[in-house]
Amino acid sequence: MKPVNVGLLGLGTVGQGVAQILDRNAVEIARRAGRGIRVTRASVRNQGKNLAASLDISTTSDPAELVNDPSIDIICEMMGGEQPALELILKAIENGKHVITANKALIAIHGNVIFEAARKRGVIVAFEPAVAGGIPIIKAIREGLAANRIEWLAGIINGTGNFILSEMASKGRKFSDVLTEAQALGYAEADPEFDVEGIDAAHKLTILASIAFGIPLQFDAVFTEGISKISRKDVAYANELGYVIKHLGVAKSRDDGIELRVHPTLIPSQRLIANVNGVMNAVLVQSDAVGPTMYYGPGAGSEPTGSAVVADIVDVVRAMSADPNQRVPHLAFQFKELSDKPVLPSHEFESAYYLRLEALDQPGVMADVMAIFGELEISIEAILQKEALLDANGVAEQSVPVILLTRRVKEGLIQTAIERISALKSVIDEVVMLRVENLG
Ligand code: NDP
Ligand code: HSE
């Protein structure tokens, strides 16, 4: 059978990984796919020209040439950003080409439109590389867990952020230094704010929630908080209490709606997921039949992400000749079966909470704070009162840090407690609030 021709839009970190894997493992991949797979063309601007020349891939600076080239069967979009990627993908679909994309922003924001266009044209749009780099998490949830009602999932789904938090916690390194290293290693997004402010994780959580619960993609509904405000102090106090701080994406299906949230989270340090460090990602899925399952692997990087792209290419090649109506649905559930269950506002979230306040070192302060919790009926799990820190002259500061862990409660109630505590004259500075998930 004649080989399948692949065109690569973008030959940067991911694109180069794909080209190298397809070249190095060509024989093994053809044995799996049932046909040869070759990259014939790539659109390049600066990166990847030498690699293209060494692999005999013809290049152009105009990506539109590839999506309009009748000799190309599959387009892999690895450029990033919303435009021109969206326009190119829609054109490729219109031209009857199957598409693979690593672009989670594009799928999270425009996926509903893209999948509708693909369904009407009878082509596949695959996106395994868009979530958790090299971990086959889309396939695991969409196909491997198809028997289950998924209750919740929680994941470390940004490699750059986890790399930063791990290096800060284990080596005391500065946030900005670790971010620069992550950029040099090709882990970070073109705009690294996407990584540190949780936007990239929110894109991925949007996709995971959709295939887990059968809801449309709704990126705008995800509550998102980044890691840039995590202080070394909170990392240390959390450790003292037996927790590790991780940047988690959490999607929970409740009777009254769905929680979709990305934020720094305290996790008990003995949990497997609390020990996922560096660029590694992990997704823990709680389902009714199988129970908890966890998926672990590199969340970013050239060949790890390339591995997911190539797996999607193989899947597409195998499915090319199948009846389009018998293929795995893009978002796991049949398109007419998507649910309109609402995504809940943040004051409805339920979690336990870590609060750190700076209180004047004087009698009666703790009583005032505890009275507020008592009135709001918020139970306290643990309290840690630290010694006053010493200033630059070695003199004890007037305030002492007080750390409280609450039991699970609605977030609206915690916000009320924080407002009241902040209004106390004896409490100085902003109250720090972090969510705590037991993940048991
Ligand atoms: P890179 O910046 O390394 O590569 C992007 C490639 O696309 C480069 O060849 C770049 O050209 C080209 N390109 C970008 N914009 C345009 C444009 N407007 N017109 C023409 N060419 C363009 O990015 P990555 O490989 O890191 O990421 C690509 C995609 O994969 C992104 O969506 C990213 O989120 C996703 N992804 C990345 C992972 C990673 O580990 N890096 C992991 C999983 C997903 P130029 O030569 O000028 O740079
Ligand atoms: N910037 C992303 C990350 C790339 O660090 O996880 C992988 O999606």
Short mmCIF file of C-alpha atoms and ligand atoms in Angstrom, two decimals:
data_model
loop_
_atom_site.label_atom_id
_atom_site.label_comp_id
_atom_site.label_asym_id
_atom_site.label_seq_id
_atom_site.Cartn_x
_atom_site.Cartn_y
_atom_site.Cartn_z
CA MET A 1 0.00 0.00 0.00
CA LYS A 2 1.25 3.49 -0.77
CA PRO A 3 2.77 5.36 2.22
CA VAL A 4 0.79 8.04 4.03
CA ASN A 5 2.12 11.55 3.51
CA VAL A 6 2.35 13.86 6.51
CA GLY A 7 2.82 17.64 6.48
CA LEU A 8 4.18 19.40 9.57
CA LEU A 9 3.01 22.92 10.40
CA GLY A 10 5.90 24.12 12.59
CA LEU A 11 9.29 22.55 13.12
CA GLY A 12 10.14 23.80 16.60
CA THR A 13 10.47 21.75 19.80
CA VAL A 14 7.53 19.42 19.10
CA GLY A 15 7.78 19.39 15.30
CA GLN A 16 11.41 18.32 15.42
CA GLY A 17 10.57 15.55 17.90
CA VAL A 18 7.91 14.22 15.51
CA ALA A 19 10.23 14.31 12.47
CA GLN A 20 13.00 12.52 14.37
CA ILE A 21 10.75 9.78 15.77
CA LEU A 22 9.10 9.09 12.41
CA ASP A 23 12.52 8.82 10.81
CA ARG A 24 14.23 6.74 13.50
CA ASN A 25 11.34 4.32 14.13
CA ALA A 26 9.95 4.21 10.57
CA VAL A 27 10.03 0.41 10.27
CA GLU A 28 8.50 -0.27 13.68
CA ILE A 29 5.81 2.36 13.11
CA ALA A 30 4.89 0.94 9.68
CA ARG A 31 4.57 -2.53 11.24
CA ARG A 32 2.06 -1.04 13.67
CA ALA A 33 0.15 1.20 11.26
CA GLY A 34 0.05 -1.28 8.39
CA ARG A 35 1.50 1.33 6.02
CA GLY A 36 4.59 3.45 5.72
CA ILE A 37 4.31 6.97 7.14
CA ARG A 38 6.59 9.71 5.85
CA VAL A 39 6.95 13.42 6.42
CA THR A 40 7.07 14.98 2.99
CA ARG A 41 6.74 18.68 3.74
CA ALA A 42 7.12 21.10 6.66
CA SER A 43 6.43 24.78 7.10
CA VAL A 44 9.37 26.48 8.79
CA ARG A 45 10.38 30.02 9.60
CA ASN A 46 13.63 29.86 11.55
CA GLN A 47 13.89 26.67 13.62
CA GLY A 48 14.28 23.22 12.12
CA LYS A 49 15.77 24.07 8.71
CA ASN A 50 18.86 21.90 9.21
CA LEU A 51 16.84 18.96 10.47
CA ALA A 52 14.47 19.22 7.49
CA ALA A 53 17.42 19.21 5.11
CA SER A 54 19.02 16.21 6.82
CA LEU A 55 15.74 14.22 6.67
CA ASP A 56 14.95 15.23 3.10
CA ILE A 57 11.77 17.08 4.09
CA SER A 58 10.81 19.80 1.65
CA THR A 59 10.18 23.16 3.37
CA THR A 60 8.16 26.28 2.76
CA SER A 61 7.67 29.46 4.75
CA ASP A 62 3.97 29.46 3.83
CA PRO A 63 1.95 26.98 5.96
CA ALA A 64 -1.11 27.45 3.70
CA GLU A 65 0.76 25.59 0.94
CA LEU A 66 0.68 22.42 3.05
CA VAL A 67 -3.03 22.46 3.87
CA ASN A 68 -3.80 22.99 0.17
CA ASP A 69 -1.37 20.34 -1.07
CA PRO A 70 -3.43 17.38 -2.44
CA SER A 71 -0.52 14.97 -1.90
CA ILE A 72 -0.66 15.41 1.90
CA ASP A 73 -3.02 13.10 3.82
CA ILE A 74 -2.39 14.22 7.41
CA ILE A 75 -1.57 17.67 8.77
CA CYS A 76 0.17 18.00 12.14
CA GLU A 77 -0.24 21.48 13.63
CA MET A 78 2.61 22.31 16.00
CA MET A 79 2.82 26.06 15.63
CA GLY A 80 0.80 27.16 18.66
CA GLY A 81 -1.41 30.21 19.13
CA GLU A 82 -4.97 30.78 17.93
CA GLN A 83 -4.28 32.27 14.50
CA PRO A 84 -3.25 31.36 11.88
CA ALA A 85 -3.49 27.85 13.39
CA LEU A 86 -7.31 27.87 13.49
CA GLU A 87 -7.69 29.06 9.94
CA LEU A 88 -5.15 26.50 8.69
CA ILE A 89 -6.81 23.61 10.53
CA LEU A 90 -10.27 24.53 9.24
CA LYS A 91 -8.86 24.74 5.71
CA ALA A 92 -7.17 21.34 6.09
CA ILE A 93 -10.48 19.86 7.26
CA GLU A 94 -12.33 21.47 4.35
CA ASN A 95 -9.74 19.89 2.04
CA GLY A 96 -10.51 16.46 3.53
CA LYS A 97 -7.29 16.05 5.49
CA HIS A 98 -7.03 14.47 8.92
CA VAL A 99 -5.45 16.74 11.51
CA ILE A 100 -3.36 16.23 14.61
CA THR A 101 -2.72 19.17 16.88
CA ALA A 102 -0.56 19.75 19.96
CA ASN A 103 -2.29 23.09 20.46
CA LYS A 104 -4.35 22.89 23.64
CA ALA A 105 -5.26 26.59 23.57
CA LEU A 106 -6.83 26.07 20.17
CA ILE A 107 -8.77 22.96 21.17
CA ALA A 108 -9.93 24.43 24.50
CA ILE A 109 -11.16 27.65 22.90
CA HIS A 110 -12.20 26.62 19.38
CA GLY A 111 -12.56 22.84 19.71
CA ASN A 112 -16.36 22.79 19.49
CA VAL A 113 -16.20 24.49 16.08
CA ILE A 114 -13.26 22.39 14.88
CA PHE A 115 -14.86 19.06 15.83
CA GLU A 116 -18.18 20.02 14.25
CA ALA A 117 -16.39 20.87 11.00
CA ALA A 118 -14.42 17.61 11.16
CA ARG A 119 -17.52 15.54 11.85
CA LYS A 120 -19.37 17.04 8.91
CA ARG A 121 -16.39 16.45 6.59
CA GLY A 122 -15.78 12.91 7.93
CA VAL A 123 -12.19 13.54 9.02
CA ILE A 124 -10.40 13.01 12.33
CA VAL A 125 -8.93 15.73 14.50
CA ALA A 126 -6.68 14.11 17.11
CA PHE A 127 -5.13 15.95 20.06
CA GLU A 128 -3.31 13.51 22.37
CA PRO A 129 -0.19 15.76 22.53
CA ALA A 130 -2.31 18.70 23.73
CA VAL A 131 -2.68 17.31 27.27
CA ALA A 132 0.12 16.15 29.56
CA GLY A 133 2.78 15.85 26.83
CA GLY A 134 3.82 12.22 26.38
CA ILE A 135 1.20 10.63 28.68
CA PRO A 136 -1.54 8.92 26.63
CA ILE A 137 -4.18 10.44 28.89
CA ILE A 138 -6.75 11.23 26.19
CA LYS A 139 -6.76 7.65 25.00
CA ALA A 140 -6.86 6.34 28.57
CA ILE A 141 -9.91 8.37 29.53
CA ARG A 142 -11.73 8.32 26.19
CA GLU A 143 -11.23 4.63 25.47
CA GLY A 144 -9.65 2.83 28.42
CA LEU A 145 -12.19 4.14 30.94
CA ALA A 146 -15.22 3.99 28.61
CA ALA A 147 -17.04 1.63 30.99
CA ASN A 148 -16.91 4.07 33.89
CA ARG A 149 -18.75 7.03 35.29
CA ILE A 150 -15.88 9.35 36.07
CA GLU A 151 -16.34 11.11 39.41
CA TRP A 152 -13.37 13.43 39.48
CA LEU A 153 -9.88 13.86 38.18
CA ALA A 154 -6.96 15.85 39.50
CA GLY A 155 -3.75 16.41 37.63
CA ILE A 156 -0.40 18.06 37.54
CA ILE A 157 -0.79 19.06 33.92
CA ASN A 158 1.82 21.74 33.35
CA GLY A 159 5.43 20.58 33.16
CA THR A 160 6.96 24.05 33.45
CA GLY A 161 5.00 24.90 36.60
CA ASN A 162 5.81 21.58 38.25
CA PHE A 163 9.47 21.97 37.32
CA ILE A 164 9.50 25.41 38.99
CA LEU A 165 7.70 24.29 42.17
CA SER A 166 9.88 21.17 42.52
CA GLU A 167 13.14 23.08 42.11
CA MET A 168 11.98 25.76 44.57
CA ALA A 169 10.97 23.13 47.15
CA SER A 170 13.95 20.77 46.82
CA LYS A 171 16.80 23.18 46.07
CA GLY A 172 15.46 26.54 47.28
CA ARG A 173 16.02 27.96 43.77
CA LYS A 174 14.57 31.29 42.69
CA PHE A 175 11.34 31.25 40.68
CA SER A 176 12.74 33.36 37.83
CA ASP A 177 15.93 31.25 37.45
CA VAL A 178 13.99 28.01 37.14
CA LEU A 179 11.58 29.54 34.63
CA THR A 180 14.52 30.62 32.44
CA GLU A 181 15.83 27.05 32.52
CA ALA A 182 12.41 25.64 31.61
CA GLN A 183 12.30 27.98 28.61
CA ALA A 184 15.77 26.89 27.48
CA LEU A 185 14.67 23.24 27.71
CA GLY A 186 11.71 23.94 25.40
CA TYR A 187 9.07 23.20 28.07
CA ALA A 188 7.49 26.65 28.36
CA GLU A 189 4.81 28.19 26.18
CA ALA A 190 5.72 31.02 23.80
CA ASP A 191 4.27 33.28 26.50
CA PRO A 192 5.40 31.69 29.81
CA GLU A 193 2.62 33.53 31.67
CA PHE A 194 0.40 30.77 30.28
CA ASP A 195 2.41 28.26 32.32
CA VAL A 196 2.84 30.16 35.59
CA GLU A 197 -0.60 31.74 35.71
CA GLY A 198 -2.35 28.42 35.09
CA ILE A 199 -3.82 29.31 31.68
CA ASP A 200 -2.12 26.38 29.96
CA ALA A 201 -3.34 24.02 32.69
CA ALA A 202 -6.84 25.49 32.33
CA HIS A 203 -6.74 24.75 28.58
CA LYS A 204 -5.82 21.14 29.36
CA LEU A 205 -8.38 20.81 32.14
CA THR A 206 -11.09 22.05 29.75
CA ILE A 207 -10.22 19.18 27.41
CA LEU A 208 -9.97 16.55 30.15
CA ALA A 209 -13.30 17.57 31.69
CA SER A 210 -15.01 17.40 28.34
CA ILE A 211 -13.89 13.85 27.59
CA ALA A 212 -14.39 12.73 31.21
CA PHE A 213 -17.93 14.06 31.71
CA GLY A 214 -19.26 14.43 28.16
CA ILE A 215 -19.69 18.21 28.35
CA PRO A 216 -18.86 20.76 25.64
CA LEU A 217 -15.46 22.46 25.84
CA GLN A 218 -15.89 25.57 28.00
CA PHE A 219 -12.56 27.17 28.78
CA ASP A 220 -14.11 30.43 30.01
CA ALA A 221 -15.79 28.60 32.88
CA VAL A 222 -12.53 27.32 34.42
CA PHE A 223 -11.45 29.02 37.66
CA THR A 224 -7.73 29.72 37.28
CA GLU A 225 -5.08 30.74 39.79
CA GLY A 226 -1.33 30.64 39.09
CA ILE A 227 1.76 29.80 41.12
CA SER A 228 3.57 33.12 40.96
CA LYS A 229 2.40 34.12 44.45
CA ILE A 230 3.53 30.91 46.19
CA SER A 231 6.11 31.90 48.79
CA ARG A 232 8.90 29.74 50.17
CA LYS A 233 7.29 30.33 53.60
CA ASP A 234 4.08 28.59 52.57
CA VAL A 235 6.03 25.74 50.98
CA ALA A 236 7.86 25.26 54.32
CA TYR A 237 4.75 25.55 56.55
CA ALA A 238 2.84 23.15 54.30
CA ASN A 239 5.70 20.65 54.65
CA GLU A 240 5.62 21.00 58.44
CA LEU A 241 1.94 20.07 58.37
CA GLY A 242 2.65 17.03 56.17
CA TYR A 243 1.66 18.53 52.80
CA VAL A 244 3.29 19.37 49.49
CA ILE A 245 2.10 22.29 47.35
CA LYS A 246 1.36 21.32 43.73
CA HIS A 247 -0.33 23.23 40.93
CA LEU A 248 -3.39 21.07 40.28
CA GLY A 249 -6.16 21.01 37.75
CA VAL A 250 -9.27 19.59 39.40
CA ALA A 251 -12.49 18.57 37.64
CA LYS A 252 -15.26 17.18 39.82
CA SER A 253 -18.72 16.07 38.79
CA ARG A 254 -21.27 16.73 41.54
CA ASP A 255 -25.03 16.21 41.48
CA ASP A 256 -25.61 19.97 41.17
CA GLY A 257 -22.86 20.74 38.65
CA ILE A 258 -19.21 20.52 37.76
CA GLU A 259 -16.22 22.10 39.49
CA LEU A 260 -13.47 23.13 37.10
CA ARG A 261 -10.50 24.69 38.84
CA VAL A 262 -6.76 25.20 38.50
CA HIS A 263 -4.88 26.44 41.55
CA PRO A 264 -1.97 25.72 43.88
CA THR A 265 -3.09 22.92 46.19
CA LEU A 266 -1.81 21.31 49.38
CA ILE A 267 -1.72 17.53 48.95
CA PRO A 268 -0.79 15.06 51.74
CA SER A 269 2.88 14.30 51.17
CA GLN A 270 2.38 10.51 51.19
CA ARG A 271 0.13 10.59 48.09
CA LEU A 272 1.80 9.30 44.92
CA ILE A 273 0.87 12.48 43.06
CA ALA A 274 2.57 14.63 45.71
CA ASN A 275 5.83 12.98 44.68
CA VAL A 276 5.58 13.83 40.99
CA ASN A 277 8.45 16.24 40.41
CA GLY A 278 10.28 18.19 37.71
CA VAL A 279 8.74 18.22 34.25
CA MET A 280 6.78 15.05 35.01
CA ASN A 281 2.98 15.23 34.95
CA ALA A 282 0.41 12.93 36.52
CA VAL A 283 -3.35 12.64 36.29
CA LEU A 284 -5.34 10.82 38.96
CA VAL A 285 -8.79 9.70 37.82
CA GLN A 286 -11.48 8.47 40.20
CA SER A 287 -14.06 6.34 38.40
CA ASP A 288 -16.94 4.25 39.72
CA ALA A 289 -15.99 0.83 38.34
CA VAL A 290 -12.21 0.70 38.31
CA GLY A 291 -11.68 3.07 41.26
CA PRO A 292 -8.60 5.30 41.24
CA THR A 293 -6.13 5.09 38.37
CA MET A 294 -3.10 7.30 37.84
CA TYR A 295 -1.19 8.17 34.68
CA TYR A 296 2.37 9.46 34.93
CA GLY A 297 5.03 10.63 32.50
CA PRO A 298 6.86 13.59 30.97
CA GLY A 299 4.49 16.53 30.55
CA ALA A 300 6.55 18.44 27.99
CA GLY A 301 9.61 18.19 25.79
CA SER A 302 10.46 17.40 22.20
CA GLU A 303 10.32 13.62 21.84
CA PRO A 304 7.90 12.94 24.73
CA THR A 305 5.34 15.20 23.03
CA GLY A 306 6.43 13.91 19.62
CA SER A 307 5.59 10.42 20.89
CA ALA A 308 1.96 11.49 21.47
CA VAL A 309 1.75 13.12 18.02
CA VAL A 310 3.08 10.00 16.30
CA ALA A 311 0.70 7.75 18.26
CA ASP A 312 -2.15 9.91 16.95
CA ILE A 313 -0.78 9.62 13.39
CA VAL A 314 -0.76 5.82 13.72
CA ASP A 315 -4.33 5.87 15.06
CA VAL A 316 -5.47 8.04 12.17
CA VAL A 317 -3.77 5.81 9.61
CA ARG A 318 -5.46 2.74 11.09
CA ALA A 319 -8.85 4.50 11.06
CA MET A 320 -8.55 6.14 7.64
CA SER A 321 -10.40 3.37 5.87
CA ALA A 322 -13.02 2.85 8.60
CA ASP A 323 -16.60 4.14 8.36
CA PRO A 324 -16.45 7.69 9.84
CA ASN A 325 -19.58 6.96 11.90
CA GLN A 326 -17.84 4.05 13.60
CA ARG A 327 -14.81 5.99 14.77
CA VAL A 328 -14.10 6.96 18.37
CA PRO A 329 -15.97 10.27 18.92
CA HIS A 330 -13.62 13.26 19.21
CA LEU A 331 -14.86 14.17 22.70
CA ALA A 332 -15.44 10.56 23.86
CA PHE A 333 -19.24 10.80 23.92
CA GLN A 334 -21.48 10.73 20.83
CA PHE A 335 -21.86 14.35 19.75
CA LYS A 336 -25.63 14.34 20.33
CA GLU A 337 -25.10 13.06 23.86
CA LEU A 338 -23.16 15.98 25.32
CA SER A 339 -24.59 17.09 28.66
CA ASP A 340 -25.54 20.64 29.68
CA LYS A 341 -24.69 20.14 33.35
CA PRO A 342 -23.63 23.59 34.63
CA VAL A 343 -20.10 24.52 35.64
CA LEU A 344 -20.28 25.81 39.23
CA PRO A 345 -19.12 29.28 40.32
CA SER A 346 -16.13 29.38 42.68
CA HIS A 347 -18.15 30.21 45.83
CA GLU A 348 -19.83 26.80 45.39
CA PHE A 349 -16.51 24.88 45.35
CA GLU A 350 -15.96 22.50 48.25
CA SER A 351 -12.49 22.02 49.64
CA ALA A 352 -10.42 22.15 52.79
CA TYR A 353 -8.34 25.31 53.20
CA TYR A 354 -4.91 26.44 54.40
CA LEU A 355 -4.93 29.96 55.78
CA ARG A 356 -1.88 31.93 56.86
CA LEU A 357 -2.30 35.18 58.70
CA GLU A 358 0.15 37.55 60.32
CA ALA A 359 -1.21 38.45 63.76
CA LEU A 360 0.12 40.89 66.35
CA ASP A 361 1.85 39.01 69.16
CA GLN A 362 -0.67 39.99 71.86
CA PRO A 363 -3.29 38.25 74.01
CA GLY A 364 -6.79 37.65 72.68
CA VAL A 365 -5.93 37.50 68.97
CA MET A 366 -6.42 33.77 68.61
CA ALA A 367 -9.69 33.97 70.54
CA ASP A 368 -10.99 36.61 68.08
CA VAL A 369 -9.97 34.50 65.08
CA MET A 370 -11.46 31.32 66.51
CA ALA A 371 -14.70 33.14 67.34
CA ILE A 372 -15.12 33.95 63.64
CA PHE A 373 -14.68 30.31 62.66
CA GLY A 374 -17.07 29.29 65.42
CA GLU A 375 -19.79 31.70 64.25
CA LEU A 376 -19.45 30.48 60.67
CA GLU A 377 -19.37 26.84 61.84
CA ILE A 378 -16.07 26.14 60.08
CA SER A 379 -14.18 23.32 61.81
CA ILE A 380 -10.45 23.63 62.24
CA GLU A 381 -8.27 20.58 61.57
CA ALA A 382 -4.90 21.98 62.69
CA ILE A 383 -3.29 25.18 63.97
CA LEU A 384 0.37 26.10 63.78
CA GLN A 385 1.54 29.21 65.60
CA LYS A 386 5.11 30.18 64.78
CA GLU A 387 7.65 32.24 66.69
CA ALA A 388 7.97 35.86 65.63
CA LEU A 389 10.52 36.16 62.81
CA LEU A 390 13.64 38.25 63.38
CA ASP A 391 14.14 41.40 61.32
CA ALA A 392 17.45 42.42 59.69
CA ASN A 393 18.72 43.75 63.06
CA GLY A 394 17.94 40.51 64.87
CA VAL A 395 14.92 42.04 66.67
CA ALA A 396 11.74 39.96 66.86
CA GLU A 397 8.98 41.29 64.56
CA GLN A 398 5.72 42.39 66.19
CA SER A 399 3.64 39.89 64.30
CA VAL A 400 3.62 36.10 64.34
CA PRO A 401 2.53 33.81 61.53
CA VAL A 402 -0.52 31.68 62.35
CA ILE A 403 -1.41 28.80 60.04
CA LEU A 404 -4.80 27.11 60.12
CA LEU A 405 -6.11 24.09 58.25
CA THR A 406 -9.89 23.86 57.95
CA ARG A 407 -12.14 20.90 57.29
CA ARG A 408 -14.00 20.76 53.96
CA VAL A 409 -16.37 23.65 53.53
CA LYS A 410 -17.93 25.74 50.74
CA GLU A 411 -15.55 28.35 49.38
CA GLY A 412 -18.07 31.16 49.86
CA LEU A 413 -17.93 30.59 53.61
CA ILE A 414 -14.12 30.71 53.67
CA GLN A 415 -14.21 33.98 51.75
CA THR A 416 -16.53 35.42 54.43
CA ALA A 417 -14.18 34.19 57.16
CA ILE A 418 -11.19 35.79 55.40
CA GLU A 419 -13.03 39.11 55.08
CA ARG A 420 -13.86 39.11 58.79
CA ILE A 421 -10.37 38.06 59.86
CA SER A 422 -8.78 40.70 57.65
CA ALA A 423 -10.95 43.34 59.34
CA LEU A 424 -9.49 42.52 62.79
CA LYS A 425 -7.07 45.24 63.94
CA SER A 426 -4.70 42.59 65.27
CA VAL A 427 -4.30 40.96 61.84
CA ILE A 428 -1.86 42.66 59.52
CA ASP A 429 -1.11 41.87 55.84
CA GLU A 430 -3.31 39.90 53.48
CA VAL A 431 -4.56 36.48 54.61
CA VAL A 432 -3.01 33.80 52.37
CA MET A 433 -5.51 31.14 51.29
CA LEU A 434 -4.60 27.88 49.55
CA ARG A 435 -6.90 24.94 48.84
CA VAL A 436 -6.20 21.51 50.33
CA GLU A 437 -7.21 18.29 48.57
CA ASN A 438 -6.90 14.94 50.29
CA LEU A 439 -7.31 13.03 46.98
CA GLY A 440 -8.15 9.88 48.92
P1 NDP B 1 8.09 26.21 19.15
O1 NDP B 1 8.07 27.68 19.31
O2 NDP B 1 9.32 25.49 19.54
O3 NDP B 1 7.78 25.83 17.62
C1 NDP B 1 6.72 26.42 16.91
C2 NDP B 1 6.98 26.28 15.43
O4 NDP B 1 5.91 26.88 14.68
C3 NDP B 1 8.26 26.96 14.94
O5 NDP B 1 8.72 26.26 13.82
C4 NDP B 1 7.74 28.34 14.59
O6 NDP B 1 8.59 29.07 13.72
C5 NDP B 1 6.44 27.97 13.90
N1 NDP B 1 5.46 29.06 13.95
C6 NDP B 1 4.92 29.61 15.07
N2 NDP B 1 4.04 30.56 14.73
C7 NDP B 1 4.02 30.61 13.38
C8 NDP B 1 3.31 31.40 12.41
N3 NDP B 1 2.45 32.34 12.80
N4 NDP B 1 3.53 31.17 11.10
C9 NDP B 1 4.39 30.21 10.71
N5 NDP B 1 5.11 29.44 11.57
C10 NDP B 1 4.92 29.64 12.88
O7 NDP B 1 6.83 25.65 19.94
P2 NDP B 1 6.62 24.19 20.52
O8 NDP B 1 7.09 23.18 19.55
O9 NDP B 1 7.15 24.17 21.90
O10 NDP B 1 5.04 24.14 20.67
C11 NDP B 1 4.20 23.97 19.54
C12 NDP B 1 2.80 23.64 20.01
O11 NDP B 1 2.84 22.45 20.78
C13 NDP B 1 2.17 24.69 20.92
O12 NDP B 1 0.78 24.72 20.69
C14 NDP B 1 2.44 24.16 22.32
O13 NDP B 1 1.51 24.60 23.26
C15 NDP B 1 2.30 22.68 22.07
N6 NDP B 1 2.99 21.80 23.00
C16 NDP B 1 4.30 22.03 23.32
C17 NDP B 1 4.97 21.17 24.14
C18 NDP B 1 6.40 21.34 24.50
O14 NDP B 1 6.93 20.57 25.30
N7 NDP B 1 7.09 22.32 23.94
C19 NDP B 1 4.29 20.00 24.73
C20 NDP B 1 2.89 19.85 24.32
C21 NDP B 1 2.29 20.73 23.49
P3 NDP B 1 9.96 29.73 14.23
O15 NDP B 1 11.01 28.95 13.59
O16 NDP B 1 9.92 31.15 13.80
O17 NDP B 1 10.02 29.63 15.73
N1 HSE B 2 4.22 24.49 28.37
C1 HSE B 2 3.62 23.23 28.54
C2 HSE B 2 4.04 22.63 29.87
C3 HSE B 2 4.00 22.31 27.41
O1 HSE B 2 5.02 23.09 30.44
O2 HSE B 2 3.37 21.72 30.35
C4 HSE B 2 3.29 20.98 27.46
O3 HSE B 2 1.94 21.12 27.21
#
